mmCIF file of C-alpha atoms in Angstrom:
data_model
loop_
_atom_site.group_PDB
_atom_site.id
_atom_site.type_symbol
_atom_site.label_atom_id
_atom_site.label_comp_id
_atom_site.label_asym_id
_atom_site.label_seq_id
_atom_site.Cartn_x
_atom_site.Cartn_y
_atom_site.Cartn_z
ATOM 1 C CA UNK A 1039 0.000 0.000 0.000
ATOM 2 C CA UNK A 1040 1.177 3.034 -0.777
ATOM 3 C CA UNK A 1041 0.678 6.351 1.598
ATOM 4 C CA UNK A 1042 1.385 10.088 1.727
ATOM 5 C CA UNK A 1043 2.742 11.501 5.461
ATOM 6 C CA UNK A 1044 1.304 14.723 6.816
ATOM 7 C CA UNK A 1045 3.408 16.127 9.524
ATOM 8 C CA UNK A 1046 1.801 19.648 10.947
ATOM 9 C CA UNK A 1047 4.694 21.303 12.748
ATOM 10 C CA UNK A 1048 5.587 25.010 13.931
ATOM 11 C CA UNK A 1049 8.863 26.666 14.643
ATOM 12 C CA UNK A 1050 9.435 25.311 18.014
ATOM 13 C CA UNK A 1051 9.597 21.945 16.139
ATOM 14 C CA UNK A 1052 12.158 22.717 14.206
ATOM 15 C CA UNK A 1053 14.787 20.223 16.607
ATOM 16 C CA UNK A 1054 13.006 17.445 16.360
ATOM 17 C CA UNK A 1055 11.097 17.431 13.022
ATOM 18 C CA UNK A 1056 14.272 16.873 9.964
ATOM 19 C CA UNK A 1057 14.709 13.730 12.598
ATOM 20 C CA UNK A 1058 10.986 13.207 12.337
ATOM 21 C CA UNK A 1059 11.037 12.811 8.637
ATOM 22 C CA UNK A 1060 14.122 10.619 8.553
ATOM 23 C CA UNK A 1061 12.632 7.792 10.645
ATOM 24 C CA UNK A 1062 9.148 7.863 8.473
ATOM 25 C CA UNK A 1063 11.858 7.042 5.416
ATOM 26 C CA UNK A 1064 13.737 4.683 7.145
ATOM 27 C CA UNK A 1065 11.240 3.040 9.383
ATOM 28 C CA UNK A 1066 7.648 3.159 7.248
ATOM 29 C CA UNK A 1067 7.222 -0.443 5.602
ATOM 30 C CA UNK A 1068 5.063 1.526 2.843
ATOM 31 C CA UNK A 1069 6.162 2.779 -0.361
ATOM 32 C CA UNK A 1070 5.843 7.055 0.313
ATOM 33 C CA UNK A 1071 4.717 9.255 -2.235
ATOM 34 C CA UNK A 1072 5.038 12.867 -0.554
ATOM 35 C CA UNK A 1073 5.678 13.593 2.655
ATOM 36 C CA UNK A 1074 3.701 17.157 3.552
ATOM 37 C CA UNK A 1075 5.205 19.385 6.281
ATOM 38 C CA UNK A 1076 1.624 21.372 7.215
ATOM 39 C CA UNK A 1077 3.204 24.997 8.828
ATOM 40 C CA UNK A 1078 2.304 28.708 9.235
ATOM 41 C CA UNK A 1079 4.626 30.537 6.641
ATOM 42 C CA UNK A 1080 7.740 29.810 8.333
ATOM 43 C CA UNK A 1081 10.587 30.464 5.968
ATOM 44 C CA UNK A 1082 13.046 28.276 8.084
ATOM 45 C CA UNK A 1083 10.487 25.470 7.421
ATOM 46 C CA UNK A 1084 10.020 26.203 4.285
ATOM 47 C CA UNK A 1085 13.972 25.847 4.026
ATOM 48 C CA UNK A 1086 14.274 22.162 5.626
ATOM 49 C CA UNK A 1087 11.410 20.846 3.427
ATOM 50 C CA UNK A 1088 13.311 22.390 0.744
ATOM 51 C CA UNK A 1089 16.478 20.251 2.294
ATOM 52 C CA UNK A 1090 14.936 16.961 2.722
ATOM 53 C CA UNK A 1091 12.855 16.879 -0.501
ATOM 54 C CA UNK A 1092 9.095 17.546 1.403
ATOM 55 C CA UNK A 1093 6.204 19.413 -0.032
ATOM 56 C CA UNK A 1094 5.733 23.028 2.273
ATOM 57 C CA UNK A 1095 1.565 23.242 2.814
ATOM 58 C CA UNK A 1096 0.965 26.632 4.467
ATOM 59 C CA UNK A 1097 -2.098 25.883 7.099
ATOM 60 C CA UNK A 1098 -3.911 28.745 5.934
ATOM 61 C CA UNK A 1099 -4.889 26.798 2.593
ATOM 62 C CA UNK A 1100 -6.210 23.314 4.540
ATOM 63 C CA UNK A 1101 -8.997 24.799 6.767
ATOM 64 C CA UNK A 1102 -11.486 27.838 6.448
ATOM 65 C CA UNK A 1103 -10.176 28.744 9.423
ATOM 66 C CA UNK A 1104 -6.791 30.357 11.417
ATOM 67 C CA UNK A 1105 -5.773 29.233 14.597
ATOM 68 C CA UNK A 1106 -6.916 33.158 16.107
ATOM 69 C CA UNK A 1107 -10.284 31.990 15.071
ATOM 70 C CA UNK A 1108 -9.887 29.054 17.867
ATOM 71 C CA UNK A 1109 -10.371 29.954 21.343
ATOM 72 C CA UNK A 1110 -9.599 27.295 23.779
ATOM 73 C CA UNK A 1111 -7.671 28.779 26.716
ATOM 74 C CA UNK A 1112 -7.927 29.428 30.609
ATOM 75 C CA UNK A 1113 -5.870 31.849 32.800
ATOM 76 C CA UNK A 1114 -3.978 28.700 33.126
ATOM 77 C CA UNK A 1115 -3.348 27.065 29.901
ATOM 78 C CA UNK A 1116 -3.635 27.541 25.800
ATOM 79 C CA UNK A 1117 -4.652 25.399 23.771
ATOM 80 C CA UNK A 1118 -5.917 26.702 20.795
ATOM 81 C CA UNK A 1119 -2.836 25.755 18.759
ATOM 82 C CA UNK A 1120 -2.950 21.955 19.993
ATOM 83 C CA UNK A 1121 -6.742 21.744 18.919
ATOM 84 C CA UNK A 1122 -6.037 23.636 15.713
ATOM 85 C CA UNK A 1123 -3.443 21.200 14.556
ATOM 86 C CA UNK A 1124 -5.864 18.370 15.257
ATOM 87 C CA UNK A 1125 -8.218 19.711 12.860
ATOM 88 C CA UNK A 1126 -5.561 20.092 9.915
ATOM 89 C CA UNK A 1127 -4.753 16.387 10.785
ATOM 90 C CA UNK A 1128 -8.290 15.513 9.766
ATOM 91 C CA UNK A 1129 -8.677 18.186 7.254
ATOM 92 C CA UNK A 1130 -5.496 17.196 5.128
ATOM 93 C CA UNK A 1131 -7.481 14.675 3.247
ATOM 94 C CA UNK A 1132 -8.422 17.246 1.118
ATOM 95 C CA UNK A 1133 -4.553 17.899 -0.770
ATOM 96 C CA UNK A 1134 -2.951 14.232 -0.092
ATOM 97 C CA UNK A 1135 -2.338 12.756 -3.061
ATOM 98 C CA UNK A 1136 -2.880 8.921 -1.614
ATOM 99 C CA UNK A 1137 -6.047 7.479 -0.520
ATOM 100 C CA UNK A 1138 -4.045 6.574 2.527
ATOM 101 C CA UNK A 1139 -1.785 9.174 4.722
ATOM 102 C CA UNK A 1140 -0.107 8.661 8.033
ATOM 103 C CA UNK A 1141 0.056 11.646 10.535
ATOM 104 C CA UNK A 1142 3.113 11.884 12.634
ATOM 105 C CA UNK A 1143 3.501 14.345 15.278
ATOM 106 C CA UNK A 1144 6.263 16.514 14.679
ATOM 107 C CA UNK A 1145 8.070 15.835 18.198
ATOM 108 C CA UNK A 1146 7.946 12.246 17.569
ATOM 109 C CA UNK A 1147 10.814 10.063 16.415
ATOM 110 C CA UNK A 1148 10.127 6.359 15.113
ATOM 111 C CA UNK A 1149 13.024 3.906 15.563
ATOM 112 C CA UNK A 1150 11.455 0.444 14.658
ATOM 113 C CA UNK A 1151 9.568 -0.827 11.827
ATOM 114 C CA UNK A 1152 6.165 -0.105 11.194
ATOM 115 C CA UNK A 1153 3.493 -1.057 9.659
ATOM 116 C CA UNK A 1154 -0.037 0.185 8.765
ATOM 117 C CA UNK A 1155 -1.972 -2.553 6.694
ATOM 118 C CA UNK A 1156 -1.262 -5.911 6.871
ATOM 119 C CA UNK A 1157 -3.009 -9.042 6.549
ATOM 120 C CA UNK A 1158 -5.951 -7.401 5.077
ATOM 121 C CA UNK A 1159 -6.331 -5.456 8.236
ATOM 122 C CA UNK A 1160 -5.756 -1.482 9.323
ATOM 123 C CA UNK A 1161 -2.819 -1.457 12.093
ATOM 124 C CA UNK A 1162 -3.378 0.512 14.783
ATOM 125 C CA UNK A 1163 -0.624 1.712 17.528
ATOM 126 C CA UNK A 1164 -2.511 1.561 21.096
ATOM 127 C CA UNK A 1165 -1.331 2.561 24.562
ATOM 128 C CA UNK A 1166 -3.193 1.555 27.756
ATOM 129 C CA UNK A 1167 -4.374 4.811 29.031
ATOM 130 C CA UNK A 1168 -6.241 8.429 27.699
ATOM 131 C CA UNK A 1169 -8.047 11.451 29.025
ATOM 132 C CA UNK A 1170 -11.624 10.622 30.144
ATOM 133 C CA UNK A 1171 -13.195 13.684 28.368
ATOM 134 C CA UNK A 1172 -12.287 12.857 24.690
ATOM 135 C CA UNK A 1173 -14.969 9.947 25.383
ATOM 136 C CA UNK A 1174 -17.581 12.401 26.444
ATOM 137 C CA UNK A 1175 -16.792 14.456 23.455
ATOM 138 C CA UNK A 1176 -16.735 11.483 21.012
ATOM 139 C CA UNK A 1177 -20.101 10.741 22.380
ATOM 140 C CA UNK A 1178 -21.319 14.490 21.452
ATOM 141 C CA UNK A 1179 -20.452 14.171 18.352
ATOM 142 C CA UNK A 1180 -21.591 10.584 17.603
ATOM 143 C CA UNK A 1181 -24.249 10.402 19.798
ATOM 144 C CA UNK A 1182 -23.115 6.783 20.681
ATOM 145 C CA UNK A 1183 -20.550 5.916 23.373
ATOM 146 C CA UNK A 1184 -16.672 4.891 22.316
ATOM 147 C CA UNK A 1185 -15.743 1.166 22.541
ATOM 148 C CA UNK A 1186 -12.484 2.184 23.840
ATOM 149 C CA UNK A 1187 -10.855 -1.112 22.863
ATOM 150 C CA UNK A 1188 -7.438 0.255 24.162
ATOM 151 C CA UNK A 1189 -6.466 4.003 23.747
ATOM 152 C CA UNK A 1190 -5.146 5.172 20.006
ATOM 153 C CA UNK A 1191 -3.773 8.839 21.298
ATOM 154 C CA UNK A 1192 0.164 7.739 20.155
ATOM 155 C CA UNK A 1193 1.428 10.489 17.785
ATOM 156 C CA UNK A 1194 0.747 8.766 14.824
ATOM 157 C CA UNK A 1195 -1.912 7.080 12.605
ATOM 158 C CA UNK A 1196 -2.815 6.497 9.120
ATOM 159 C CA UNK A 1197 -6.181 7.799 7.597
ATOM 160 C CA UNK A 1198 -8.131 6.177 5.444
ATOM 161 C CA UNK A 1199 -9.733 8.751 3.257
ATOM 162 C CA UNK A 1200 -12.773 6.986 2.261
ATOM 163 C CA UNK A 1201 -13.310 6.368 5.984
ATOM 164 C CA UNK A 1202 -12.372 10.164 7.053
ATOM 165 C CA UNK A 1203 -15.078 10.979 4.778
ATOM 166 C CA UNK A 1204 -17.873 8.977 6.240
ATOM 167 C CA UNK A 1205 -17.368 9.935 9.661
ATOM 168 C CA UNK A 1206 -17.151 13.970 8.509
ATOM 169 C CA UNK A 1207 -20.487 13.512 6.878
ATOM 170 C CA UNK A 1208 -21.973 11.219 10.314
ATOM 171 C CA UNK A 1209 -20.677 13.957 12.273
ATOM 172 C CA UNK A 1210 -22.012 17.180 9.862
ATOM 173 C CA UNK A 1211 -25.301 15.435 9.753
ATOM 174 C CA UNK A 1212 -25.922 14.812 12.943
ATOM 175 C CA UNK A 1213 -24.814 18.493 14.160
ATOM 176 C CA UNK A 1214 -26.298 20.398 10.645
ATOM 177 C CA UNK A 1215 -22.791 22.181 10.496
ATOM 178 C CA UNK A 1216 -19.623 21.504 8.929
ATOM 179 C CA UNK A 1217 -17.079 18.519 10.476
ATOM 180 C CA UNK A 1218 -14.437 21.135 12.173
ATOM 181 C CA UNK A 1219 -17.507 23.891 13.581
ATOM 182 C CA UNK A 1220 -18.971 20.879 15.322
ATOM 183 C CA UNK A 1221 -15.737 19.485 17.134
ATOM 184 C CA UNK A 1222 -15.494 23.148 18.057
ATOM 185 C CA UNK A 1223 -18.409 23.595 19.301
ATOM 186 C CA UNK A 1224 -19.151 19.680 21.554
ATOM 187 C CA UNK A 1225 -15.631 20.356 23.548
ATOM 188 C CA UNK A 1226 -16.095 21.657 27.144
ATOM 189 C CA UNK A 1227 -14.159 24.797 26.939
ATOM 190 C CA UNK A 1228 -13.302 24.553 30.874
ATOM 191 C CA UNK A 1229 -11.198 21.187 30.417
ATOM 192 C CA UNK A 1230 -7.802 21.156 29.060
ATOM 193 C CA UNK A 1231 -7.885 17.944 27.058
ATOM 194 C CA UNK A 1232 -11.046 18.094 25.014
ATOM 195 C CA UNK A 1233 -10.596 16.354 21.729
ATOM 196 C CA UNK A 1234 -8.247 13.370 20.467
ATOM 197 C CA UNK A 1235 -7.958 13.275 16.723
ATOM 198 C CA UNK A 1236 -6.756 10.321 16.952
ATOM 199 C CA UNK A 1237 -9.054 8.459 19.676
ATOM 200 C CA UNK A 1238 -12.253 9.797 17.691
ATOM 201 C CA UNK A 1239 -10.977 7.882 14.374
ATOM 202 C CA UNK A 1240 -9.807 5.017 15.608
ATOM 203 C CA UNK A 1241 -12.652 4.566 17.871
ATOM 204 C CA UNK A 1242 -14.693 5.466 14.700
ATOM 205 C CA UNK A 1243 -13.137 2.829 12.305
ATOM 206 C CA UNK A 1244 -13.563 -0.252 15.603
ATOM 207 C CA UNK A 1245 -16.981 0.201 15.633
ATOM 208 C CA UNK A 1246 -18.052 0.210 12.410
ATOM 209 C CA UNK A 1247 -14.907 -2.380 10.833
ATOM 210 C CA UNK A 1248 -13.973 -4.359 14.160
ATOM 211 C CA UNK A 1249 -12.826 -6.973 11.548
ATOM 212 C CA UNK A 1250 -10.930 -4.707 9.726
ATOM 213 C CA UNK A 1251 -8.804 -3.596 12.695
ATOM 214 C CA UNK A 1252 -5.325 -5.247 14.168
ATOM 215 C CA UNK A 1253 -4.165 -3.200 17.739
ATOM 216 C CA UNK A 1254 -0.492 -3.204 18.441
ATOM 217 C CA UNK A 1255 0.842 -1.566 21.627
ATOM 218 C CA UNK A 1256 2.748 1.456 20.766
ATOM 219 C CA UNK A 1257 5.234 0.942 22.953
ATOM 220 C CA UNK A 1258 6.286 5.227 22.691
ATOM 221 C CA UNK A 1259 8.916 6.866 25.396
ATOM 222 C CA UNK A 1260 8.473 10.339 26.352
ATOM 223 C CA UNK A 1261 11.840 12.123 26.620
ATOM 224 C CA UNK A 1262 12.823 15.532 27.466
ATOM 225 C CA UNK A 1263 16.004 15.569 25.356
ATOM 226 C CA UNK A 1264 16.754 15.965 22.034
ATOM 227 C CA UNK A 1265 16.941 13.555 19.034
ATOM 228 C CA UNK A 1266 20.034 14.812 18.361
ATOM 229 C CA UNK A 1267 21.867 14.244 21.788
ATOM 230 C CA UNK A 1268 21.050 10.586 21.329
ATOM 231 C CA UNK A 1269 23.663 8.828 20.240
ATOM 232 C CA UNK A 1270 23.667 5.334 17.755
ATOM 233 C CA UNK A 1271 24.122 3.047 20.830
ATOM 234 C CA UNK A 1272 21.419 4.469 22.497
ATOM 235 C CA UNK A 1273 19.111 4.770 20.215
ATOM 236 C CA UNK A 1274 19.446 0.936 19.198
ATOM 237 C CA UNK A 1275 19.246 0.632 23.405
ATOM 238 C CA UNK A 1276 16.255 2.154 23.290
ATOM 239 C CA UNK A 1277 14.637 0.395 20.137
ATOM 240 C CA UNK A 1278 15.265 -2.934 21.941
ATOM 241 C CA UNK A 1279 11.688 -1.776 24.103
ATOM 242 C CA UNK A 1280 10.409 0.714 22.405
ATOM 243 C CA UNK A 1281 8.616 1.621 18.598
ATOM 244 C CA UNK A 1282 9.193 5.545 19.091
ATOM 245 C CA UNK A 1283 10.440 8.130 21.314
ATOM 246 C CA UNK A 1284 8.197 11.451 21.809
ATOM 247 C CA UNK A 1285 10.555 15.163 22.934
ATOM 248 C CA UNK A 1286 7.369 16.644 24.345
ATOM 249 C CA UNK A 1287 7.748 20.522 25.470
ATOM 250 C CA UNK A 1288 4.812 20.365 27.705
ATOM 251 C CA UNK A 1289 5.694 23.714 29.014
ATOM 252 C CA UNK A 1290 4.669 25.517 25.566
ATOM 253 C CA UNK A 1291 0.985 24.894 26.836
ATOM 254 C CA UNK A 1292 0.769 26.248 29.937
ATOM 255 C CA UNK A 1293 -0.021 30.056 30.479
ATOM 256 C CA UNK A 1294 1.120 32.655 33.420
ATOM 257 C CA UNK A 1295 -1.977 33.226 35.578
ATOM 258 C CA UNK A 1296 -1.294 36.262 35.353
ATOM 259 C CA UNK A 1297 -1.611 36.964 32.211
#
């Protein structure tokens, strides 16, 4: 099967995403026809997709929408950039070139093999754990509660575009409003963690292709380093337990109460 890669970044991603893009090449078991680096016009990410052959999308041609039109935020936290991202996830179906596209977040670094079809079935990368209220929103917009085999919030996933399409349309006809305004609009705006991209599609595709669905634990490791301070050795240490390693910022989220 062959598949396109989406990777939404911003400058603060900048360490961690040229890595990013090497392990899709070296560690996707898919043929790759593009691999899309979704930005604001950033010309020094413009410059590295120049560098390692990508295609520059600027955000403000996937959705009718800018992130200033999002606003999810609390005199504690922001996270109107973190939901806005999630929606160009979903909404780069419409330039991808492939009827199949992987998402990788742009902190996170694959170092073994993977695979996303095989055996006739969709692979999906699970962890054990997620945040309660992406349920309650899934249920919103469904109006039907999540299986919740195992959790599928793991930085990365590939979309089936004829499937992305059918849930947009259950979603826009249950709500009478477009796919994004009603994701928008079912998240409660006083809880940090109100939408998974991620959890609502793969929840979507178990229930209605259980059949069609293999789970595989993701087996990620959060690190507050950087890709590059890892050496070979370690990194093959590290690939000995784990499928990828995530260099989260967490800090970038949370705002001065003061402000």
């Amino acid at each position: 099967m062959k598949i396109d890669v989406v990777i939404p970044a911003i400058d603060k991603d900048l360490g961690t995403l040229p890595h990013a893009i090497d392990s899709v090449r070296k560690h996707v078991a898919h043929p790759i026809g593009r691999i899309y680096v979704v930005a604001p016009g950033s010309e020094a990410i413009k410059a590295l997709c120049k560098r390692k052959g990508c295609t520059f999308v600027h955000e403000r041609t996937v959705l009718p929408l800018s992130k200033k039109q999002i606003v999810y935020r609390s005199k504690r936290w922001e996270r109107s950039g973190w939901l806005y991202q999630q929606l160009l996830k979903l909404a780069s179906s419409s330039f991808v070139g492939q009827r199949h596209y992987l998402v990788l977040d742009a902190d996170t670094v694959l170092i073994r093999s993977h695979r996303f079809f095989a055996n006739g079935k969709y692979v999906f990368y699970c962890r054990g754990w997620s945040q309660p209220e992406y349920f309650v929103t899934y249920r919103k917009l469904l109006g039907k509660k999540a299986i919740r085999p195992r959790s599928f919030v793991t930085h990365y996933m590939m979309f089936d575009k004829t499937r992305l399409s059918a849930l947009k349309r259950t979603i826009e006809a249950r709500h009478g409003t477009r796919w994004y305004k009603a994701i928008i609009g079912s998240i409660n705006r006083a809880k940090q963690y109100g939408f998974s991209e991620y959890e609502t599609y793969g929840n979507y595709m178990y229930s209605v292709s259980p059949g069609k669905v293999s789970l595989r634990s993701a087996q990620n490791k959060s690190l507050h380093s950087s890709p590059s301070k890892l050496t070979p050795a370690k990194r093959q240490n590290l690939a000995r337990r784990f499928r990828s390693l995530s260099f989260h910022k967490r800090r970038v989220y949370v705002r001065s109460v003061s402000k």
